[in-house]
Amino acid sequence: MLLYALARPLAQTLAATNSSVTDLFDPTTGKCVNIDGCRTVSDIVYSCLSVVLICTWVAIHPNVPEVGKHSAVVLYDDFQLMIVALLAPELVIMWAMRQWFSAKKITEKYKKYGWGMPHAFLVLMGGFALYDGEKFCGYLWEGRDENDELHEKYWNQITKHHRTVREALGRPEVDVKEEGEKDEGQVDDQPTSDQTHLLPNSESQLPANSEDHGPEPSESCLLEYLIANGCITITEDEINDNLSHGDIISKSIAVVQTTWFLLQVIARAVEGIAITELEIVTVAFALLNFGTYFLWWNKPLRIRHPVRVYWRQNEWKEKSESTDESTDGQTGRGAIFKGISTLTNYIIGSDDEVDSALTLFFLVMFIPLFVVIWFFVACWTVLVGDPDTENRRAGSGHKVLFSTRLKGAPMRLSVSVFIIAGLFGAIHCIPWEFQFPTHTEKLLWRVSALTITTGPSAMVIMLMFVGLSGTSNWLEMILIVIAVLPSVLYVIGRIILIVLALTALRDLAPSAYQTVEWTTFIPHIG
């Protein structure tokens, strides 16, 4: 209905519109004579830009940065996400859908521990980090992956340690009931201050035959084991109030801002007032924004550091807060140089220390090339995922920026993304007969709109053949190359549409400067 309202001819209101435009503008100078009924190009740009910023910054909920990552690198990652959201917003909605689907599965599994969607999203974000004292061990993911270094290294140590602690304190095995209930008379497994001296504080203090004590834990992974044994006790309110940098008020304001913009565009279509190409591009962003907000409504926003989980029970005492990054006492220009060099090494994938400003200058010159390469790698990661890479790196601390931990997306998810991508492209076909400054620009718009409408379909069809049983390696590589071509054309088409939407502002129809007369929509007296 929205596409019909925006694209259909409005002949019945055209005469009224022409009359209104004549009253608003001086026929000789072309300037607006009624300031209350006109808007300027800067007004159009501001309203569109505010919605785009909401869609590409406020609505995006990035994963938790890696432990020890420099603040400059974190800011750069956020900038990368904005670029992806600007050039390929369908990928963001796909990322959100995959995370939402994974979070639903985790919530269903862990609801007996009183967990909700915020807990599940926090796991997917890399929000729980295992620590041994002040030593970072790795991230706690749901499930036990193949070649999972974290489980292989710490599973036996942690279970032996906890069995020894329970024996030293005379405590039975922890039995977590539905919604966190405990049996009557059961005491908390957390030791008191006067019992701390009884606890072993190193593996050397564990009995040699401690592996024979008690049955093998029934929990499926290290994350569940630590929850069941009281090492992870954070509540949903603590996540939303203490960790997340967004609340229901800020999210609601963003939704209201986006809704208000959509209402204005629809009202212009109903009144027969000209709509600019930039507003159509923004409408597409705004509609996808609603989907992103729905899927990530319960996801914590911009958490800087993961929740520390200490597996030795004598470390459950409160510890002093410590930062995950260090500036080595540097201030001023030294800190700035350190931040730039760290960011440069991160972008180009180098571990070498930058020791001179000249070397740093030449490295910075190559940053645009690496940014372009990163963009296509990020798009590929969201489209097909890389579960093997995620599994291999889950225990080492390296986190994929678009990690969803979803293995084998269901068909309905892929179909939904395909439909959303098609509708997003179709919205850009609305200005098919709009006024453009030149015929060449109109032709470029049409070709680009068709490209972004059909491009995702071509990519999906090609990727369906990748990885099929019986497909040879060389044929699979050819299919991957063919699948990359539509993605390149898609990005080029997106850039052309954005540029054309901005250049079209230099020659707008007179009614494009006219504001909506809301008195025709709102019932009133007089």
Short mmCIF file of C-alpha atoms in Angstrom, two decimals:
data_model
loop_
_atom_site.label_atom_id
_atom_site.label_comp_id
_atom_site.label_asym_id
_atom_site.label_seq_id
_atom_site.Cartn_x
_atom_site.Cartn_y
_atom_site.Cartn_z
CA MET A 1 0.00 0.00 0.00
CA LEU A 2 2.90 2.33 0.75
CA LEU A 3 4.42 1.72 -2.69
CA TYR A 4 1.03 2.37 -4.31
CA ALA A 5 0.46 5.56 -2.33
CA LEU A 6 3.86 6.94 -3.24
CA ALA A 7 3.98 5.93 -6.90
CA ARG A 8 0.39 6.29 -8.16
CA PRO A 9 -0.61 9.35 -10.21
CA LEU A 10 -2.53 11.89 -8.16
CA ALA A 11 -4.41 13.65 -10.91
CA GLN A 12 -7.34 14.55 -8.70
CA THR A 13 -5.13 16.69 -6.45
CA LEU A 14 -2.80 18.10 -9.09
CA ALA A 15 -4.86 21.20 -9.74
CA ALA A 16 -5.09 22.00 -6.04
CA THR A 17 -1.37 21.52 -5.67
CA ASN A 18 -0.57 23.84 -8.57
CA SER A 19 -2.84 26.44 -7.03
CA SER A 20 -1.09 26.13 -3.68
CA VAL A 21 2.34 26.42 -5.29
CA THR A 22 1.26 29.58 -7.12
CA ASP A 23 0.19 31.12 -3.81
CA LEU A 24 3.43 30.17 -2.07
CA PHE A 25 5.97 31.43 -4.60
CA ASP A 26 6.50 34.76 -6.31
CA PRO A 27 5.95 34.17 -10.07
CA THR A 28 8.69 36.62 -11.03
CA THR A 29 11.48 35.80 -8.55
CA GLY A 30 10.50 32.21 -7.76
CA LYS A 31 11.12 32.83 -4.06
CA CYS A 32 8.84 31.66 -1.28
CA VAL A 33 6.48 34.38 -0.05
CA ASN A 34 4.89 32.29 2.72
CA ILE A 35 7.56 31.03 5.09
CA ASP A 36 5.06 28.83 6.98
CA GLY A 37 4.18 26.90 3.84
CA CYS A 38 7.66 26.36 2.43
CA ARG A 39 10.74 24.32 3.20
CA THR A 40 14.30 24.72 1.98
CA VAL A 41 16.82 22.26 0.58
CA SER A 42 18.65 22.35 3.90
CA ASP A 43 15.40 21.36 5.66
CA ILE A 44 15.05 18.38 3.34
CA VAL A 45 18.65 17.30 3.86
CA TYR A 46 18.43 17.72 7.63
CA SER A 47 15.25 15.65 8.02
CA CYS A 48 16.64 12.86 5.83
CA LEU A 49 20.08 12.93 7.41
CA SER A 50 18.66 12.66 10.93
CA VAL A 51 16.74 9.51 10.01
CA VAL A 52 19.74 8.00 8.21
CA LEU A 53 21.93 8.62 11.27
CA ILE A 54 19.34 6.89 13.43
CA CYS A 55 19.28 3.93 11.05
CA THR A 56 23.07 3.63 10.80
CA TRP A 57 24.14 4.49 14.35
CA VAL A 58 21.42 4.35 17.00
CA ALA A 59 19.62 1.29 15.62
CA ILE A 60 22.76 -0.81 15.16
CA HIS A 61 23.77 -2.86 18.20
CA PRO A 62 27.39 -3.97 17.71
CA ASN A 63 28.97 -6.92 19.47
CA VAL A 64 31.18 -6.42 22.51
CA PRO A 65 34.70 -5.36 21.47
CA GLU A 66 37.52 -7.80 22.04
CA VAL A 67 39.30 -7.65 25.36
CA GLY A 68 42.23 -5.24 25.16
CA LYS A 69 41.06 -3.56 21.95
CA HIS A 70 42.09 0.10 21.75
CA SER A 71 39.32 2.71 21.87
CA ALA A 72 40.39 4.04 18.46
CA VAL A 73 39.90 0.58 16.96
CA VAL A 74 36.48 0.27 18.61
CA LEU A 75 35.44 3.59 17.09
CA TYR A 76 36.73 2.44 13.71
CA ASP A 77 34.66 -0.76 13.96
CA ASP A 78 31.57 1.34 14.64
CA PHE A 79 32.39 3.45 11.58
CA GLN A 80 32.69 0.27 9.51
CA LEU A 81 29.25 -0.82 10.64
CA MET A 82 27.86 2.55 9.55
CA ILE A 83 29.36 2.07 6.08
CA VAL A 84 27.83 -1.40 5.78
CA ALA A 85 24.46 -0.09 6.95
CA LEU A 86 24.65 2.76 4.45
CA LEU A 87 25.67 0.71 1.40
CA ALA A 88 24.01 -2.63 2.20
CA PRO A 89 21.32 -2.18 4.88
CA GLU A 90 19.80 -5.57 4.00
CA LEU A 91 22.91 -7.19 5.45
CA VAL A 92 22.26 -5.50 8.78
CA ILE A 93 18.70 -6.81 8.89
CA MET A 94 20.01 -10.27 7.99
CA TRP A 95 22.61 -10.06 10.75
CA ALA A 96 19.89 -9.00 13.21
CA MET A 97 17.58 -11.82 12.10
CA ARG A 98 20.30 -14.44 12.51
CA GLN A 99 21.16 -13.17 15.99
CA TRP A 100 17.50 -13.02 16.99
CA PHE A 101 16.96 -16.61 15.86
CA SER A 102 20.04 -17.75 17.80
CA ALA A 103 18.94 -15.79 20.88
CA LYS A 104 15.53 -17.48 20.83
CA LYS A 105 17.21 -20.89 20.89
CA ILE A 106 19.50 -19.92 23.76
CA THR A 107 16.62 -18.42 25.76
CA GLU A 108 14.58 -21.60 25.39
CA LYS A 109 17.49 -23.72 26.59
CA TYR A 110 18.48 -21.54 29.54
CA LYS A 111 15.07 -20.41 30.78
CA LYS A 112 15.39 -22.88 33.70
CA TYR A 113 18.16 -20.61 34.99
CA GLY A 114 15.94 -17.54 34.78
CA TRP A 115 17.56 -16.26 31.61
CA GLY A 116 15.81 -14.06 29.07
CA MET A 117 16.55 -12.58 25.66
CA PRO A 118 19.03 -9.96 27.01
CA HIS A 119 21.15 -12.78 28.48
CA ALA A 120 21.04 -14.69 25.19
CA PHE A 121 22.02 -11.64 23.15
CA LEU A 122 24.84 -10.92 25.60
CA VAL A 123 26.24 -14.40 24.97
CA LEU A 124 26.06 -13.90 21.19
CA MET A 125 27.81 -10.54 21.55
CA GLY A 126 30.78 -12.09 23.31
CA GLY A 127 29.60 -10.57 26.57
CA PHE A 128 30.91 -13.24 28.96
CA ALA A 129 34.67 -13.64 29.36
CA LEU A 130 36.35 -16.33 31.47
CA TYR A 131 39.11 -15.07 33.76
CA ASP A 132 41.68 -16.83 35.92
CA GLY A 133 42.59 -14.06 38.33
CA GLU A 134 43.50 -11.15 36.07
CA LYS A 135 44.34 -13.44 33.16
CA PHE A 136 41.86 -13.46 30.27
CA CYS A 137 41.17 -17.07 29.26
CA GLY A 138 38.61 -16.74 26.47
CA TYR A 139 34.98 -16.07 25.64
CA LEU A 140 32.12 -18.19 26.92
CA TRP A 141 29.86 -19.21 24.03
CA GLU A 142 26.78 -21.40 24.07
CA GLY A 143 27.55 -24.94 22.98
CA ARG A 144 30.78 -26.84 22.66
CA ASP A 145 32.44 -26.42 19.28
CA GLU A 146 34.76 -28.76 17.48
CA ASN A 147 38.41 -27.94 18.28
CA ASP A 148 37.22 -25.62 21.04
CA GLU A 149 40.45 -24.65 22.80
CA LEU A 150 38.70 -23.08 25.78
CA HIS A 151 36.82 -26.25 26.71
CA GLU A 152 39.79 -28.49 26.06
CA LYS A 153 42.04 -26.40 28.31
CA TYR A 154 39.75 -25.43 31.18
CA TRP A 155 36.84 -27.90 31.39
CA ASN A 156 38.66 -30.49 33.52
CA GLN A 157 40.45 -27.85 35.60
CA ILE A 158 37.24 -26.03 36.48
CA THR A 159 35.15 -29.11 37.25
CA LYS A 160 37.93 -30.60 39.42
CA HIS A 161 38.35 -27.29 41.23
CA HIS A 162 34.64 -27.01 42.05
CA ARG A 163 34.37 -30.62 43.22
CA THR A 164 37.33 -30.04 45.54
CA VAL A 165 35.75 -26.86 46.90
CA ARG A 166 32.46 -28.62 47.61
CA GLU A 167 34.28 -31.42 49.40
CA ALA A 168 36.30 -28.94 51.47
CA LEU A 169 33.14 -27.11 52.50
CA GLY A 170 31.02 -30.22 52.86
CA ARG A 171 28.59 -29.07 50.18
CA PRO A 172 26.61 -31.34 47.86
CA GLU A 173 26.47 -30.97 44.10
CA VAL A 174 24.61 -27.86 42.98
CA ASP A 175 21.15 -28.61 41.70
CA VAL A 176 19.64 -25.71 39.80
CA LYS A 177 15.86 -25.89 39.65
CA GLU A 178 13.41 -24.32 37.26
CA GLU A 179 13.72 -20.52 37.21
CA GLY A 180 16.62 -20.63 39.65
CA GLU A 181 14.70 -22.25 42.55
CA LYS A 182 16.63 -24.17 45.18
CA ASP A 183 15.56 -27.10 47.30
CA GLU A 184 14.36 -26.23 50.77
CA GLY A 185 17.28 -26.02 53.14
CA GLN A 186 19.89 -25.82 50.35
CA VAL A 187 22.53 -23.19 51.02
CA ASP A 188 24.27 -20.99 48.52
CA ASP A 189 27.41 -22.52 47.06
CA GLN A 190 29.31 -19.25 47.32
CA PRO A 191 31.81 -19.37 50.21
CA THR A 192 31.76 -16.90 53.04
CA SER A 193 34.73 -14.75 53.97
CA ASP A 194 35.78 -17.01 56.84
CA GLN A 195 35.79 -20.05 54.56
CA THR A 196 37.95 -18.55 51.83
CA HIS A 197 41.17 -19.89 53.37
CA LEU A 198 39.88 -23.43 52.84
CA LEU A 199 39.72 -23.02 49.09
CA PRO A 200 42.56 -24.03 46.77
CA ASN A 201 43.98 -21.07 44.87
CA SER A 202 46.07 -22.95 42.32
CA GLU A 203 45.97 -26.22 40.43
CA SER A 204 48.91 -27.48 42.49
CA GLN A 205 46.67 -27.53 45.55
CA LEU A 206 44.12 -29.83 43.92
CA PRO A 207 44.28 -33.48 44.96
CA ALA A 208 45.96 -35.70 42.40
CA ASN A 209 42.98 -38.02 42.24
CA SER A 210 40.39 -35.24 42.19
CA GLU A 211 39.25 -36.32 38.75
CA ASP A 212 37.66 -39.37 40.32
CA HIS A 213 35.44 -37.36 42.62
CA GLY A 214 31.83 -37.22 41.53
CA PRO A 215 30.11 -37.88 38.23
CA GLU A 216 30.82 -36.04 34.99
CA PRO A 217 28.88 -32.73 34.90
CA SER A 218 25.61 -32.96 32.98
CA GLU A 219 25.87 -29.43 31.56
CA SER A 220 26.39 -29.26 27.80
CA CYS A 221 29.09 -26.59 27.79
CA LEU A 222 31.31 -24.49 30.00
CA LEU A 223 28.87 -21.58 29.93
CA GLU A 224 26.01 -23.68 31.27
CA TYR A 225 28.26 -25.30 33.86
CA LEU A 226 29.34 -21.92 35.24
CA ILE A 227 25.73 -20.72 35.35
CA ALA A 228 24.60 -23.85 37.17
CA ASN A 229 27.42 -23.50 39.71
CA GLY A 230 26.68 -19.87 40.51
CA CYS A 231 29.64 -18.26 38.78
CA ILE A 232 27.33 -16.24 36.50
CA THR A 233 24.54 -14.51 38.41
CA ILE A 234 23.90 -11.30 36.45
CA THR A 235 20.21 -10.46 36.14
CA GLU A 236 18.24 -9.03 33.24
CA ASP A 237 17.80 -5.71 35.06
CA GLU A 238 21.55 -5.48 35.68
CA ILE A 239 22.22 -6.02 31.97
CA ASN A 240 19.74 -3.36 30.89
CA ASP A 241 20.53 -0.81 33.60
CA ASN A 242 24.27 -1.21 34.22
CA LEU A 243 25.74 -2.54 30.97
CA SER A 244 23.59 -1.35 28.08
CA HIS A 245 23.99 2.24 26.87
CA GLY A 246 20.45 2.35 25.55
CA ASP A 247 17.07 2.17 27.25
CA ILE A 248 13.44 1.97 26.20
CA ILE A 249 13.14 5.78 26.21
CA SER A 250 16.01 6.38 23.78
CA LYS A 251 14.83 3.56 21.52
CA SER A 252 11.26 4.87 21.60
CA ILE A 253 12.41 8.37 20.67
CA ALA A 254 14.25 6.97 17.66
CA VAL A 255 11.18 4.99 16.60
CA VAL A 256 8.98 8.09 16.94
CA GLN A 257 11.43 10.15 14.86
CA THR A 258 11.43 7.53 12.11
CA THR A 259 7.64 7.17 12.20
CA TRP A 260 7.17 10.93 11.95
CA PHE A 261 9.34 11.07 8.85
CA LEU A 262 7.35 8.27 7.19
CA LEU A 263 4.06 10.00 7.99
CA GLN A 264 5.28 13.20 6.35
CA VAL A 265 6.28 11.39 3.16
CA ILE A 266 2.96 9.53 3.00
CA ALA A 267 1.09 12.79 3.58
CA ARG A 268 2.95 14.43 0.70
CA ALA A 269 1.94 11.56 -1.56
CA VAL A 270 -1.71 11.84 -0.51
CA GLU A 271 -1.73 15.60 -1.08
CA GLY A 272 0.00 15.22 -4.45
CA ILE A 273 3.06 17.20 -3.37
CA ALA A 274 6.39 16.32 -4.98
CA ILE A 275 8.65 13.95 -3.06
CA THR A 276 12.39 14.15 -3.55
CA GLU A 277 14.58 11.21 -4.49
CA LEU A 278 16.53 11.68 -1.27
CA GLU A 279 13.34 11.18 0.72
CA ILE A 280 12.62 7.94 -1.14
CA VAL A 281 16.10 6.63 -0.29
CA THR A 282 15.49 7.59 3.33
CA VAL A 283 12.10 5.85 3.35
CA ALA A 284 13.83 2.61 2.43
CA PHE A 285 16.25 3.08 5.33
CA ALA A 286 13.42 3.90 7.71
CA LEU A 287 11.36 0.82 6.85
CA LEU A 288 14.34 -1.48 7.40
CA ASN A 289 14.99 0.42 10.61
CA PHE A 290 11.71 -0.82 12.07
CA GLY A 291 12.73 -4.41 11.42
CA THR A 292 16.12 -3.86 13.04
CA TYR A 293 14.56 -2.28 16.11
CA PHE A 294 12.13 -5.17 16.52
CA LEU A 295 14.82 -7.83 16.22
CA TRP A 296 17.34 -6.05 18.48
CA TRP A 297 14.90 -4.52 20.97
CA ASN A 298 16.20 -6.77 23.77
CA LYS A 299 19.84 -6.66 22.68
CA PRO A 300 22.10 -4.55 24.94
CA LEU A 301 23.50 -1.48 23.19
CA ARG A 302 27.22 -0.65 22.89
CA ILE A 303 28.66 -2.61 25.81
CA ARG A 304 32.35 -1.70 26.01
CA HIS A 305 33.69 -4.57 28.15
CA PRO A 306 32.45 -8.15 28.67
CA VAL A 307 31.25 -9.49 32.02
CA ARG A 308 34.16 -11.09 33.85
CA VAL A 309 33.51 -14.65 35.02
CA TYR A 310 35.98 -15.93 37.61
CA TRP A 311 36.02 -19.71 37.80
CA ARG A 312 38.04 -20.04 41.01
CA GLN A 313 35.58 -19.69 43.87
CA ASN A 314 37.96 -17.76 46.11
CA GLU A 315 37.81 -15.01 43.47
CA TRP A 316 34.10 -14.41 43.98
CA LYS A 317 35.02 -11.63 46.35
CA GLU A 318 34.67 -8.18 44.87
CA LYS A 319 37.64 -7.18 42.76
CA SER A 320 38.75 -3.71 41.91
CA GLU A 321 37.73 -2.48 38.50
CA SER A 322 40.52 -2.61 35.95
CA THR A 323 40.59 -1.45 32.38
CA ASP A 324 41.24 -3.76 29.46
CA GLU A 325 43.43 -1.28 27.65
CA SER A 326 46.45 0.69 28.68
CA THR A 327 48.01 3.84 27.41
CA ASP A 328 51.29 3.17 29.24
CA GLY A 329 51.07 6.58 30.85
CA GLN A 330 51.07 8.34 27.50
CA THR A 331 49.27 11.62 27.13
CA GLY A 332 48.95 14.28 24.49
CA ARG A 333 50.67 13.64 21.16
CA GLY A 334 52.15 10.34 22.37
CA ALA A 335 48.71 8.91 23.11
CA ILE A 336 47.36 10.19 19.78
CA PHE A 337 50.27 8.63 17.87
CA LYS A 338 49.77 5.37 19.75
CA GLY A 339 46.06 5.36 18.91
CA ILE A 340 46.64 6.08 15.21
CA SER A 341 49.39 3.47 14.89
CA THR A 342 47.27 0.86 16.69
CA LEU A 343 44.33 1.62 14.41
CA THR A 344 46.53 1.46 11.30
CA ASN A 345 47.99 -1.91 12.28
CA TYR A 346 44.48 -3.20 12.96
CA ILE A 347 43.22 -2.09 9.54
CA ILE A 348 46.11 -3.55 7.53
CA GLY A 349 46.38 -6.65 9.72
CA SER A 350 49.94 -6.05 10.89
CA ASP A 351 51.44 -6.76 14.32
CA ASP A 352 54.62 -4.73 13.74
CA GLU A 353 55.14 -1.69 15.93
CA VAL A 354 55.06 1.63 14.04
CA ASP A 355 58.13 3.56 15.19
CA SER A 356 58.14 6.65 12.96
CA ALA A 357 55.69 9.22 11.66
CA LEU A 358 56.89 8.66 8.06
CA THR A 359 56.12 4.94 8.21
CA LEU A 360 52.74 5.72 9.72
CA PHE A 361 52.00 8.20 6.91
CA PHE A 362 52.64 5.63 4.16
CA LEU A 363 50.54 3.04 5.97
CA VAL A 364 47.65 5.48 6.30
CA MET A 365 47.76 6.06 2.52
CA PHE A 366 46.76 2.42 1.98
CA ILE A 367 43.87 2.45 4.44
CA PRO A 368 41.13 3.12 1.80
CA LEU A 369 42.15 -0.03 -0.08
CA PHE A 370 41.93 -2.15 3.06
CA VAL A 371 38.56 -0.60 3.95
CA VAL A 372 37.14 -1.64 0.57
CA ILE A 373 38.49 -5.17 0.99
CA TRP A 374 37.07 -5.34 4.51
CA PHE A 375 33.64 -4.27 3.29
CA PHE A 376 33.32 -7.18 0.86
CA VAL A 377 34.68 -9.63 3.43
CA ALA A 378 32.10 -8.38 5.93
CA CYS A 379 29.31 -8.76 3.38
CA TRP A 380 30.44 -12.31 2.65
CA THR A 381 30.53 -13.14 6.37
CA VAL A 382 26.96 -11.96 6.88
CA LEU A 383 25.66 -13.70 3.77
CA VAL A 384 27.14 -17.17 4.17
CA GLY A 385 28.80 -17.03 7.60
CA ASP A 386 32.04 -18.73 8.52
CA PRO A 387 31.20 -21.18 11.31
CA ASP A 388 34.54 -23.00 11.04
CA THR A 389 36.40 -19.75 11.64
CA GLU A 390 34.14 -18.86 14.55
CA ASN A 391 34.58 -22.28 16.13
CA ARG A 392 38.32 -22.22 15.73
CA ARG A 393 38.67 -18.77 17.23
CA ALA A 394 36.01 -18.93 19.90
CA GLY A 395 38.45 -19.94 22.60
CA SER A 396 41.36 -17.79 21.46
CA GLY A 397 39.55 -14.51 22.05
CA HIS A 398 39.29 -13.41 18.41
CA LYS A 399 35.73 -12.39 17.61
CA VAL A 400 34.11 -12.05 14.23
CA LEU A 401 32.43 -8.65 14.08
CA PHE A 402 29.21 -10.09 12.67
CA SER A 403 29.19 -13.28 14.74
CA THR A 404 25.77 -14.87 15.19
CA ARG A 405 26.83 -18.40 16.24
CA LEU A 406 24.07 -19.73 14.00
CA LYS A 407 24.94 -22.92 12.17
CA GLY A 408 22.63 -23.68 9.29
CA ALA A 409 20.10 -20.87 9.00
CA PRO A 410 16.50 -22.13 8.59
CA MET A 411 14.86 -21.77 5.19
CA ARG A 412 12.23 -19.33 6.46
CA LEU A 413 14.98 -16.96 7.58
CA SER A 414 16.63 -16.99 4.15
CA VAL A 415 13.27 -16.51 2.43
CA SER A 416 12.43 -13.58 4.71
CA VAL A 417 15.72 -11.86 3.95
CA PHE A 418 15.19 -12.44 0.21
CA ILE A 419 11.74 -10.83 0.38
CA ILE A 420 13.01 -7.89 2.44
CA ALA A 421 15.88 -7.28 0.00
CA GLY A 422 13.45 -7.32 -2.93
CA LEU A 423 11.09 -4.85 -1.25
CA PHE A 424 13.99 -2.58 -0.31
CA GLY A 425 15.08 -2.44 -3.94
CA ALA A 426 11.50 -1.98 -5.15
CA ILE A 427 11.14 1.15 -3.04
CA HIS A 428 13.91 2.73 -5.13
CA CYS A 429 11.82 2.09 -8.24
CA ILE A 430 9.18 4.54 -6.99
CA PRO A 431 10.90 7.59 -8.61
CA TRP A 432 10.74 5.84 -12.01
CA GLU A 433 8.81 8.79 -13.45
CA PHE A 434 10.04 11.47 -11.06
CA GLN A 435 11.55 14.69 -12.35
CA PHE A 436 15.35 14.51 -12.73
CA PRO A 437 17.70 17.33 -13.78
CA THR A 438 18.76 15.37 -16.88
CA HIS A 439 17.61 12.33 -18.83
CA THR A 440 20.96 10.63 -18.16
CA GLU A 441 20.40 10.86 -14.42
CA LYS A 442 16.93 9.37 -14.77
CA LEU A 443 18.33 6.49 -16.82
CA LEU A 444 21.11 5.91 -14.27
CA TRP A 445 18.55 5.85 -11.47
CA ARG A 446 16.41 3.26 -13.25
CA VAL A 447 19.34 0.97 -13.99
CA SER A 448 20.69 1.26 -10.45
CA ALA A 449 17.27 0.65 -8.90
CA LEU A 450 16.82 -2.52 -10.97
CA THR A 451 20.33 -3.62 -10.02
CA ILE A 452 19.77 -3.44 -6.27
CA THR A 453 16.33 -5.06 -6.69
CA THR A 454 17.57 -8.08 -8.62
CA GLY A 455 21.14 -8.23 -7.27
CA PRO A 456 20.33 -10.03 -3.99
CA SER A 457 18.33 -12.65 -5.89
CA ALA A 458 21.29 -13.38 -8.16
CA MET A 459 23.63 -13.67 -5.18
CA VAL A 460 21.30 -16.06 -3.36
CA ILE A 461 20.89 -18.28 -6.44
CA MET A 462 24.65 -18.50 -6.93
CA LEU A 463 25.32 -19.19 -3.26
CA MET A 464 22.75 -21.99 -3.24
CA PHE A 465 25.06 -23.99 -5.50
CA VAL A 466 28.13 -23.32 -3.37
CA GLY A 467 28.87 -26.20 -1.03
CA LEU A 468 26.49 -28.69 -2.68
CA SER A 469 27.59 -32.28 -2.36
CA GLY A 470 29.44 -33.46 -5.44
CA THR A 471 30.57 -29.97 -6.42
CA SER A 472 34.27 -29.91 -7.23
CA ASN A 473 36.54 -27.34 -5.63
CA TRP A 474 37.33 -25.54 -8.88
CA LEU A 475 33.63 -25.31 -9.81
CA GLU A 476 32.83 -24.00 -6.35
CA MET A 477 35.48 -21.30 -6.72
CA ILE A 478 33.99 -20.27 -10.08
CA LEU A 479 30.53 -20.01 -8.51
CA ILE A 480 31.92 -17.89 -5.68
CA VAL A 481 33.53 -15.50 -8.18
CA ILE A 482 30.26 -15.29 -10.12
CA ALA A 483 28.38 -14.62 -6.88
CA VAL A 484 30.79 -11.80 -5.99
CA LEU A 485 30.06 -9.95 -9.26
CA PRO A 486 26.42 -9.10 -8.38
CA SER A 487 27.57 -7.89 -4.96
CA VAL A 488 30.06 -5.51 -6.59
CA LEU A 489 27.38 -4.23 -8.97
CA TYR A 490 25.01 -3.90 -6.02
CA VAL A 491 27.42 -1.67 -4.09
CA ILE A 492 28.06 0.44 -7.19
CA GLY A 493 24.31 0.79 -7.70
CA ARG A 494 23.81 1.85 -4.08
CA ILE A 495 26.50 4.51 -4.36
CA ILE A 496 25.01 5.83 -7.62
CA LEU A 497 21.54 6.08 -6.07
CA ILE A 498 22.83 8.02 -3.07
CA VAL A 499 24.82 10.40 -5.28
CA LEU A 500 21.88 10.94 -7.66
CA ALA A 501 19.53 11.57 -4.73
CA LEU A 502 21.82 14.36 -3.57
CA THR A 503 22.51 15.89 -6.99
CA ALA A 504 18.78 15.93 -7.81
CA LEU A 505 18.30 18.54 -5.09
CA ARG A 506 19.78 21.17 -7.41
CA ASP A 507 16.69 21.14 -9.65
CA LEU A 508 13.51 20.29 -7.75
CA ALA A 509 9.91 20.72 -8.80
CA PRO A 510 8.28 23.80 -7.22
CA SER A 511 5.91 21.68 -5.12
CA ALA A 512 8.89 19.89 -3.57
CA TYR A 513 9.43 23.03 -1.48
CA GLN A 514 5.83 22.99 -0.26
CA THR A 515 5.13 21.69 3.23
CA VAL A 516 2.26 19.41 4.21
CA GLU A 517 -1.01 21.07 5.20
CA TRP A 518 -1.81 18.93 8.23
CA THR A 519 -5.19 20.60 8.70
CA THR A 520 -6.45 18.49 5.78
CA PHE A 521 -5.68 15.31 7.78
CA ILE A 522 -6.46 16.34 11.37
CA PRO A 523 -10.14 16.88 12.25
CA HIS A 524 -10.72 20.41 13.53
CA ILE A 525 -13.33 23.14 13.94
CA GLY A 526 -13.19 26.31 11.86
#
